[in-house]
Amino acid sequence: MHPIQLFDPTSCTYTYLLADPATRQAVIIDPVDGQLERDLALLEREGLTLKWTLETHAHADHITSAARLVELTGAHSGAPAACEVGTAAVQLRDGDTLDFGRERLRVLHTPGHTAGSVCYLWQPRQAGAPAQLFTGDTLLIDGCGRTDFQSGDAGQLYDSITQKLFTLADDTRVWPGHDYEGRTHSNVGHERAHNARLAGRTRAEFVALMLALNLPHPRRIDEALPANRRSGLHQMAGAPLAPDEHGVRAAVGYAGDMSPATAWAWVQAGRAALVDVRTDAEREWVGFVPGALAVAWKQWPGMALNPDFDAQMRAAGQGGRPLLLICRSGVRSIAAARRATELGLTAYNVTEGFEGDPDQHAQRGHLGGWRHAGLPWRQN
Ligand SMILES: N[C@@H](CCC(=O)N[C@@H](CS)C(=O)NCC(=O)O)C(=O)O
Ligand SMILES: [Fe+2]
């Protein structure tokens, strides 16, 4: 009953995948954006349905893939209530529990590294299995998270670690959010006795030590914090790049991004085919785009799979016809456009999709998406 530990070498971040063997429901903790494909492939290979994507705090050193995991797997996102991640579906508080299959995680609010930081405690159902503690940057192996930015507070960190974590059983396994020296895990008994920053130190001594650390700021903090407060939707944050004379904005991995209005103009002019990559159920529930080809994105575990995605896309893009991909909010269509590009097709992403990204609406003060842009659509 072990979590799967995954490593991002760029930021030295550990991501954890926990699964209930009986139901194959799973939880991911602190996923990293650059590792999205790896994590999706792992879910698929293990036959897991992602139930939750959870954050231990709003990270300063890397960007989460939570929003994309939600879009691609149907998982729910959870973030600590005090971390100001407005896009998370569930705002987590001390003592909250999260179920995945027959297993359960408990949220421990452990302020200090940031005011909102939490740890997740998993007591597996399997008889005799030790508790598993996912400490984020609260407690690291032979160390702890820094407290010099982002509402950090060394005194609070001392209290969180000594009163909430070091009171757990000695054999509670400690799974940190980072390790910069290649160590993988520890346990509570060992850290209580030997942790270089905490063992044998009073609160005042610990606070003095933390104040004197003088670490350089994480390189990506200015980019990472705002992105993580939106579950990683950084590509859409701020002012988008200006479109070229055809209404196309440059993108990485596919032909480009365009607004719903531009997509409609291209379709009217016979320049391209519109491909709706949502599922039938989503279309029936929310609405159809007349004339769009329906090719559901080959979604990942937990949602309808379309094993014919590649073949259907090839047929749609026959003869080099450009394809304009639309989904619900403009995230899944990016993954689909990347795949279509790999197949040798010319694929564009329709930004904000059929319904739009609610956070974009708030930023720009108007409703986005096909449905709100005055373009033709019908109920069914
Ligand atoms: N060098 C890293 C920054 C590493 C860092 O500051 N890590 C934070 C966690 S987000 C920390 O608390 N480190 C504890 C320590 O170095 O003692 C970067 O530029 O991203
Ligand atoms: Fe951190």
XYZ file of C-alpha atoms and ligand atoms in Angstrom:
401
model
C 0.000 0.000 0.000
C 2.582 2.553 -1.111
C 1.996 5.803 -2.899
C 3.747 6.144 -6.256
C 6.403 8.837 -5.939
C 7.156 10.887 -9.055
C 9.948 13.436 -9.447
C 10.270 16.634 -11.456
C 14.021 17.204 -11.897
C 13.642 20.866 -12.905
C 12.121 21.925 -9.590
C 13.069 18.872 -7.453
C 9.348 18.481 -6.732
C 7.772 15.213 -5.640
C 4.305 14.402 -6.941
C 2.378 11.522 -5.387
C -0.175 9.180 -6.856
C -2.300 7.234 -4.357
C -4.761 4.567 -5.404
C -7.410 2.356 -3.898
C -6.585 -1.105 -5.263
C -10.202 -2.243 -5.039
C -11.915 0.514 -7.035
C -8.863 1.901 -8.916
C -9.847 5.411 -7.819
C -6.819 7.649 -7.347
C -5.572 10.945 -5.948
C -2.645 13.007 -7.176
C -0.844 15.430 -4.865
C 1.163 18.398 -6.200
C 1.249 17.571 -9.935
C 3.705 19.609 -12.075
C 2.717 21.111 -15.429
C 5.736 19.859 -17.385
C 4.968 16.295 -16.297
C 1.330 16.215 -17.435
C 1.839 13.690 -20.229
C 3.831 11.389 -17.936
C 1.121 11.510 -15.277
C -1.713 10.868 -17.742
C 0.163 7.943 -19.252
C 0.717 6.501 -15.786
C -2.977 6.774 -14.909
C -3.824 5.017 -18.134
C -1.219 2.297 -17.677
C -2.328 1.593 -14.104
C -6.008 1.670 -15.102
C -6.750 4.412 -12.566
C -9.593 6.917 -12.425
C -8.383 10.216 -11.046
C -10.796 11.379 -8.380
C -8.841 14.287 -6.879
C -5.966 16.573 -7.777
C -4.708 18.231 -4.596
C -2.224 20.961 -3.716
C -0.316 21.243 -0.453
C 0.050 25.028 -1.009
C 0.321 27.665 -3.749
C 3.801 26.810 -5.039
C 6.416 29.444 -5.723
C 8.866 27.334 -7.700
C 6.810 25.421 -10.304
C 3.361 25.495 -11.887
C 0.674 22.945 -11.129
C -1.087 20.915 -13.820
C -4.293 20.776 -11.741
C -6.530 22.664 -14.188
C -5.411 20.546 -17.105
C -5.854 17.323 -15.142
C -9.391 18.406 -14.267
C -10.147 19.122 -17.902
C -8.606 15.895 -19.186
C -9.626 13.368 -16.531
C -12.743 14.770 -14.880
C -10.985 14.848 -11.480
C -12.018 17.396 -8.835
C -9.439 19.921 -7.714
C -8.827 20.721 -4.080
C -6.594 23.418 -2.625
C -6.122 24.737 0.906
C -8.747 27.371 1.681
C -6.198 29.968 2.782
C -4.094 29.685 -0.395
C -6.379 31.860 -2.535
C -6.685 29.330 -5.341
C -10.058 30.613 -6.539
C -10.251 28.074 -9.366
C -10.129 24.994 -7.086
C -13.446 23.169 -6.920
C -13.073 22.429 -3.217
C -11.512 24.744 -0.631
C -9.921 22.513 2.008
C -9.916 23.120 5.734
C -8.291 21.423 8.719
C -9.939 18.070 9.428
C -11.639 17.764 6.030
C -11.605 14.275 4.569
C -11.296 13.260 0.930
C -12.434 9.825 -0.190
C -11.040 7.866 -3.109
C -12.738 4.506 -3.416
C -12.629 2.918 0.020
C -9.611 4.962 1.113
C -9.599 8.304 2.892
C -7.191 11.242 3.222
C -7.345 13.739 6.058
C -6.356 17.397 5.697
C -4.026 18.821 8.378
C -3.684 22.606 8.272
C -0.001 23.262 8.967
C 0.711 26.983 8.471
C 4.295 28.221 8.434
C 5.885 27.741 4.993
C 2.789 29.613 3.778
C -0.265 30.581 5.829
C -2.429 28.154 3.891
C -0.102 25.121 3.712
C -1.594 21.735 4.504
C -0.360 18.166 4.858
C -2.380 15.121 3.849
C -2.537 12.093 6.128
C -3.470 8.728 4.699
C -4.142 5.800 6.997
C -4.501 2.917 4.520
C -7.295 0.434 5.288
C -4.909 -2.492 4.925
C -4.275 -3.975 8.370
C -0.865 -3.073 9.807
C 0.013 -0.557 7.081
C 1.723 2.529 8.532
C 0.148 5.946 8.083
C 1.476 7.937 5.131
C 2.018 11.674 5.557
C 2.392 14.004 2.565
C 4.073 17.027 4.039
C 4.412 19.419 1.081
C 7.031 21.990 2.115
C 6.050 21.995 5.782
C 8.458 19.214 6.783
C 11.277 18.170 4.458
C 13.766 15.364 5.052
C 16.289 16.742 7.542
C 14.863 20.201 6.844
C 11.707 22.223 6.443
C 10.145 24.757 4.098
C 11.497 28.287 4.194
C 9.389 30.954 5.857
C 10.695 34.165 4.311
C 8.021 34.837 1.667
C 4.349 34.252 0.883
C 2.942 34.792 4.374
C 5.561 32.447 5.822
C 5.960 32.448 9.605
C 8.739 30.519 11.360
C 6.970 30.425 14.740
C 3.844 28.992 13.153
C 5.929 26.446 11.255
C 7.537 25.288 14.506
C 4.105 24.867 16.112
C 2.694 23.044 13.083
C 5.574 20.596 12.911
C 6.030 19.947 16.605
C 2.356 19.901 17.602
C 0.650 18.426 14.549
C 3.242 16.270 12.787
C 5.649 15.151 15.507
C 2.700 13.953 17.598
C 1.942 11.271 14.973
C 3.218 7.707 15.418
C 6.964 7.144 14.913
C 6.441 4.855 11.928
C 4.291 7.394 10.049
C 6.022 7.630 6.709
C 7.027 11.137 5.651
C 6.743 11.965 1.952
C 8.129 15.471 1.324
C 7.154 17.973 -1.373
C 10.789 18.423 -2.405
C 14.159 16.986 -1.876
C 17.208 18.684 -3.293
C 19.598 15.830 -2.465
C 17.872 12.779 -3.892
C 16.383 11.442 -0.662
C 12.904 9.982 -1.083
C 11.179 9.501 2.263
C 11.623 9.377 5.990
C 9.437 8.788 9.022
C 8.146 10.886 11.894
C 10.282 9.183 14.563
C 13.471 9.817 12.615
C 12.667 13.459 11.865
C 11.625 14.164 15.465
C 14.964 12.803 16.685
C 17.330 14.001 13.954
C 15.896 16.823 11.809
C 18.722 19.354 11.615
C 16.472 22.402 11.912
C 14.120 21.148 14.610
C 15.579 18.423 16.798
C 16.608 19.767 20.206
C 15.716 23.377 19.334
C 13.344 25.649 21.190
C 10.799 27.704 19.283
C 12.938 30.835 19.683
C 16.072 29.052 18.455
C 14.210 27.729 15.447
C 12.807 31.185 14.583
C 16.299 32.720 14.825
C 17.726 30.000 12.578
C 15.015 30.475 9.949
C 15.464 34.255 9.968
C 19.169 33.863 9.261
C 18.831 31.506 6.256
C 19.032 34.220 3.587
C 18.058 32.002 0.663
C 17.707 33.422 -2.847
C 14.091 33.637 -4.048
C 12.876 30.778 -6.259
C 13.627 31.662 -9.877
C 10.057 31.324 -11.119
C 8.184 32.893 -8.198
C 6.737 35.842 -10.152
C 5.338 33.575 -12.819
C 4.410 30.606 -10.612
C 2.368 32.293 -7.889
C -0.279 33.961 -10.074
C -0.505 30.835 -12.243
C -0.941 28.539 -9.247
C -3.687 30.765 -7.841
C -5.553 29.807 -11.039
C -4.729 26.071 -10.820
C -2.031 26.538 -13.461
C -4.033 28.341 -16.132
C -1.116 30.677 -16.782
C -1.224 30.522 -20.547
C -4.493 32.409 -20.526
C -3.559 34.887 -17.834
C -2.801 38.503 -18.620
C -2.868 40.055 -22.048
C -2.730 37.449 -24.820
C -0.316 37.913 -27.706
C -1.741 39.995 -30.534
C -3.239 37.894 -33.338
C -1.745 38.080 -36.841
C -3.678 39.370 -39.872
C -5.622 36.076 -40.052
C -6.732 36.295 -36.425
C -4.273 33.582 -35.338
C -2.063 33.798 -32.253
C 1.159 31.797 -32.151
C 1.138 28.621 -30.035
C 3.532 25.829 -29.176
C 2.833 22.324 -30.495
C -0.022 23.170 -32.850
C -0.873 25.663 -35.611
C -2.201 28.457 -33.371
C -4.986 29.901 -31.244
C -7.995 31.804 -32.552
C -11.155 33.283 -31.042
C -14.579 31.720 -31.672
C -15.434 34.679 -33.946
C -12.350 34.088 -36.099
C -13.097 30.361 -36.226
C -16.619 31.049 -37.454
C -15.291 33.470 -40.113
C -12.854 30.793 -41.365
C -15.625 28.191 -41.521
C -17.931 30.588 -43.395
C -15.159 31.291 -45.898
C -14.616 27.554 -46.438
C -11.051 27.823 -45.138
C -11.325 25.145 -42.450
C -13.497 22.545 -40.739
C -14.697 22.974 -37.192
C -14.220 19.902 -34.984
C -16.045 19.641 -31.662
C -13.911 17.494 -29.330
C -16.433 17.405 -26.464
C -18.342 14.206 -25.658
C -21.859 13.567 -26.957
C -23.173 13.951 -23.427
C -21.635 17.400 -23.039
C -23.090 18.570 -26.361
C -26.536 17.279 -25.479
C -26.396 18.946 -22.107
C -25.070 22.365 -23.129
C -25.507 22.836 -26.866
C -24.288 22.052 -30.380
C -22.355 24.061 -32.953
C -24.174 23.505 -36.262
C -22.035 21.839 -38.927
C -19.187 20.935 -36.565
C -17.746 17.450 -36.878
C -17.964 15.492 -33.631
C -14.694 13.785 -32.662
C -14.509 13.301 -28.895
C -10.999 13.769 -27.552
C -9.581 10.384 -26.548
C -10.135 11.127 -22.943
C -8.208 9.636 -20.139
C -9.273 7.184 -17.481
C -12.525 7.999 -15.802
C -14.194 9.490 -18.834
C -15.490 8.098 -22.086
C -12.606 6.876 -24.192
C -12.602 7.416 -27.903
C -10.121 4.909 -29.309
C -10.947 6.140 -32.833
C -9.794 9.717 -32.200
C -6.716 9.469 -34.438
C -8.577 7.846 -37.336
C -11.503 10.263 -37.110
C -9.174 13.275 -37.009
C -7.219 12.006 -40.015
C -10.493 11.668 -41.925
C -11.556 15.193 -40.908
C -8.249 16.693 -41.996
C -7.950 14.809 -45.277
C -6.358 16.720 -48.121
C -4.652 19.134 -45.758
C -7.870 20.828 -44.653
C -7.128 22.932 -41.534
C -9.051 21.852 -38.452
C -10.366 24.237 -35.800
C -10.806 22.383 -32.520
C -13.364 23.469 -29.969
C -14.090 22.007 -26.516
C -15.824 23.347 -23.433
C -13.395 25.947 -22.123
C -10.434 25.850 -24.511
C -8.108 23.583 -22.541
C -8.909 20.083 -23.780
C -8.871 21.361 -27.362
C -5.209 22.284 -26.857
C -4.356 18.666 -25.988
C -6.389 17.478 -28.979
C -4.731 20.036 -31.295
C -1.302 18.862 -30.144
C -2.240 15.258 -30.895
C -3.643 16.187 -34.319
C -0.402 18.027 -35.060
C 1.556 14.897 -34.173
C -0.577 13.090 -36.744
C 0.631 15.544 -39.388
C -2.589 17.577 -39.523
C -2.993 21.356 -39.391
C -4.875 21.988 -36.157
C -5.859 25.237 -34.457
C -7.308 25.715 -30.986
C -10.484 27.762 -30.503
C -9.785 29.718 -27.310
C -12.346 29.711 -24.517
C -14.245 26.879 -26.235
C -18.014 26.677 -26.312
C -18.727 28.030 -22.855
C -15.662 30.074 -22.002
C -13.291 30.126 -19.080
C -15.083 31.777 -16.140
C -11.911 33.315 -14.819
C -11.238 34.987 -18.147
C -14.719 36.469 -17.987
C -13.923 38.008 -14.646
C -10.664 39.468 -15.947
C -12.035 40.929 -19.123
C -15.463 41.872 -17.879
C -17.343 40.075 -20.643
C -18.507 36.555 -21.348
C -16.201 34.536 -23.584
C -16.698 31.338 -25.531
C -18.683 30.476 -28.631
C -22.064 30.508 -26.903
C -21.608 34.020 -25.544
C -20.056 35.496 -28.688
C -23.319 35.711 -30.638
C -22.334 32.806 -32.913
C -24.851 30.177 -34.072
C -25.568 27.257 -31.785
C -28.556 25.147 -30.925
C -29.847 23.209 -27.959
C -29.922 19.836 -29.732
N 16.281 27.048 -5.997
C 14.869 26.846 -6.049
C 14.186 27.362 -4.816
C 14.081 26.340 -3.819
C 13.219 26.797 -2.651
O 13.266 27.958 -2.204
N 12.404 25.889 -2.166
C 11.477 26.175 -1.138
C 10.206 25.376 -1.351
S 9.169 26.151 -2.530
C 11.967 25.809 0.250
O 11.237 25.947 1.186
N 13.197 25.347 0.402
C 13.671 24.976 1.708
C 15.147 25.038 1.821
O 15.801 25.263 0.802
O 15.634 24.869 2.932
C 14.245 27.626 -7.215
O 14.844 28.584 -7.707
O 13.134 27.269 -7.586
Fe 6.839 25.687 -1.573
